[in-house]
């Protein structure tokens, strides 16, 4: 089998992501690719594209990050990781660069419940970038139904709030 898990989630009405996790824990998502090594090292890249229709035009921006994470804890009931990333922001005015730090936690308290949390904070040029994401999943056979909240915001001369509800499916193959 190539994949243990395949997921599609909508973080808000303007953002659709698809992701897949392979048998050894590798992660790939539309706009995202993550590779988990057995030694606890994770290398990943994620781009989120946001599109907002306006009267007579469309606003769009891309937020991306290339990260290195270390799984500090890998146990049957919990996984915890810390990391750092280079950030990229691009809109019609051009591109800007920065960095962030991240923490992520996955909990498997009782079957079929899965709790996942991720947060990162950093900067792009002179703007503060904050992302927080949490989900609750229920495993039914090979299908996990998850729901939660994804928030991504930029704070500087202009504030951009990209938060919203998230609903998704993961297929454990």
C-alpha positions as CSV (number, residue, x, y, z in Angstrom):
1,X,0.0,0.0,0.0
2,X,1.2,3.5,-0.8
3,X,-1.0,5.4,1.6
4,X,-2.3,4.6,5.1
5,X,-4.3,7.8,5.2
6,X,-5.9,10.2,2.7
7,X,-7.8,13.3,3.8
8,X,-9.6,16.2,2.3
9,X,-10.5,19.2,4.5
10,X,-11.9,22.6,3.9
11,X,-10.3,25.1,6.4
12,X,-12.7,27.9,5.3
13,X,-15.0,28.6,2.3
14,X,-12.0,29.8,0.2
15,X,-9.5,27.1,1.0
16,X,-9.6,23.4,0.1
17,X,-6.7,21.1,1.0
18,X,-6.2,17.4,0.3
19,X,-3.6,15.4,2.2
20,X,-2.2,11.8,2.3
21,X,-0.1,10.1,4.9
22,X,1.9,7.1,3.8
23,X,2.4,3.9,5.8
24,X,5.7,5.2,7.3
25,X,4.1,8.5,8.4
26,X,5.0,10.6,5.3
27,X,2.5,13.4,4.6
28,X,1.5,15.0,1.3
29,X,-1.2,17.7,0.9
30,X,-2.3,19.8,-2.0
31,X,0.2,22.6,-1.5
32,X,1.9,20.5,1.2
33,X,4.5,17.7,1.3
34,X,5.9,16.4,4.5
35,X,8.3,13.5,5.1
36,X,8.7,11.8,8.5
37,X,11.9,9.9,9.1
38,X,12.1,7.0,11.6
39,X,14.7,9.0,13.7
40,X,12.0,11.6,14.5
41,X,13.0,14.2,11.9
42,X,10.2,15.7,9.7
43,X,10.9,17.9,6.7
44,X,7.9,19.6,5.1
45,X,6.6,22.4,2.8
46,X,3.1,23.9,2.9
47,X,1.5,26.5,0.7
48,X,-2.0,27.8,1.3
49,X,-3.7,29.8,-1.4
50,X,-6.6,32.0,-0.4
51,X,-8.9,33.5,-3.0
52,X,-11.6,36.1,-2.1
53,X,-14.1,37.2,-4.8
54,X,-14.7,41.0,-4.8
55,X,-17.1,43.1,-6.8
56,X,-15.5,43.2,-10.2
57,X,-12.2,41.6,-9.1
58,X,-10.6,38.8,-7.0
59,X,-8.1,39.1,-4.2
60,X,-5.7,36.3,-3.6
61,X,-2.6,35.5,-1.6
62,X,-0.3,32.6,-1.0
63,X,1.3,31.8,2.4
64,X,4.0,29.1,2.4
65,X,6.5,27.6,4.7
66,X,9.4,25.1,4.5
67,X,9.9,23.5,7.8
68,X,12.1,21.1,9.8
69,X,10.4,19.5,12.8
70,X,11.6,17.1,15.5
71,X,9.2,14.6,17.0
72,X,10.1,15.0,20.7
73,X,7.6,12.4,21.8
74,X,6.4,9.4,19.8
75,X,4.2,7.1,21.9
76,X,1.1,5.0,21.3
77,X,-1.2,7.6,22.7
78,X,0.6,10.9,21.8
79,X,3.0,12.5,19.3
80,X,4.5,15.9,20.0
81,X,6.8,17.9,17.7
82,X,8.7,21.2,17.7
83,X,10.2,22.9,14.6
84,X,11.2,26.0,12.7
85,X,10.4,27.1,9.2
86,X,11.2,29.6,6.5
87,X,8.1,31.6,5.4
88,X,6.9,33.1,2.2
89,X,4.0,35.5,1.5
90,X,3.0,36.4,-2.0
91,X,0.2,38.7,-3.3
92,X,-0.3,41.0,-6.3
93,X,2.3,43.4,-4.8
94,X,5.0,40.7,-4.9
95,X,6.7,38.3,-2.4
96,X,8.1,38.7,1.1
97,X,10.1,36.3,3.3
98,X,10.4,35.4,7.0
99,X,10.5,32.6,9.5
100,X,8.5,30.9,12.2
101,X,8.5,28.3,15.0
102,X,6.0,25.5,15.4
103,X,4.6,23.0,18.0
104,X,2.2,20.2,17.1
105,X,0.4,17.6,19.2
106,X,-1.6,14.5,18.1
107,X,-3.5,12.6,20.8
108,X,-5.1,9.1,20.5
109,X,-6.9,8.9,23.9
110,X,-9.4,6.2,23.1
111,X,-10.5,4.4,20.0
112,X,-12.0,5.9,17.8
113,X,-11.1,9.4,19.0
114,X,-8.2,11.4,17.5
115,X,-7.3,15.0,18.6
116,X,-4.9,17.0,16.6
117,X,-3.4,20.5,17.4
118,X,-0.8,22.7,15.6
119,X,0.4,26.2,16.2
120,X,3.1,28.4,14.7
121,X,4.1,32.0,15.1
122,X,6.7,34.0,13.2
123,X,7.1,36.9,10.8
124,X,7.1,37.8,7.1
125,X,9.0,41.1,6.5
126,X,7.5,43.3,9.3
127,X,4.2,41.4,9.8
128,X,3.5,38.9,12.5
129,X,2.2,35.6,11.2
130,X,0.1,33.3,13.5
131,X,-1.5,29.9,12.7
132,X,-3.5,27.7,15.0
133,X,-5.4,24.6,14.0
134,X,-7.3,22.0,16.0
135,X,-9.4,19.1,15.0
136,X,-11.4,16.2,16.6
137,X,-11.6,13.0,14.5
138,X,-13.7,9.9,14.8
139,X,-12.5,6.7,13.2
140,X,-15.3,4.6,11.6
141,X,-13.7,1.5,10.0
142,X,-11.0,3.0,7.7
143,X,-12.6,6.5,7.5
144,X,-11.9,9.3,10.0
145,X,-14.4,12.1,10.1
146,X,-12.7,15.2,11.5
147,X,-13.9,18.7,12.3
148,X,-12.3,21.7,13.8
149,X,-11.0,25.2,13.3
150,X,-8.1,26.5,11.2
151,X,-6.9,30.1,11.9
152,X,-4.2,31.9,9.9
153,X,-3.6,35.6,10.5
154,X,-1.1,38.3,9.5
155,X,-0.7,41.4,11.7
156,X,1.2,44.5,10.5
157,X,0.3,47.7,8.7
158,X,-2.8,45.8,7.5
159,X,-4.4,42.9,9.4
160,X,-5.5,39.8,7.5
161,X,-7.7,37.2,9.2
162,X,-8.0,33.9,7.4
163,X,-9.7,31.8,10.1
164,X,-12.6,29.4,9.6
165,X,-14.2,26.1,10.4
166,X,-12.7,22.9,9.0
167,X,-14.4,19.6,8.0
168,X,-12.6,16.7,6.6
169,X,-12.2,13.0,5.9
170,X,-9.1,10.8,6.4
171,X,-9.0,7.3,4.9
172,X,-6.8,4.8,6.8
173,X,-5.9,2.3,4.1
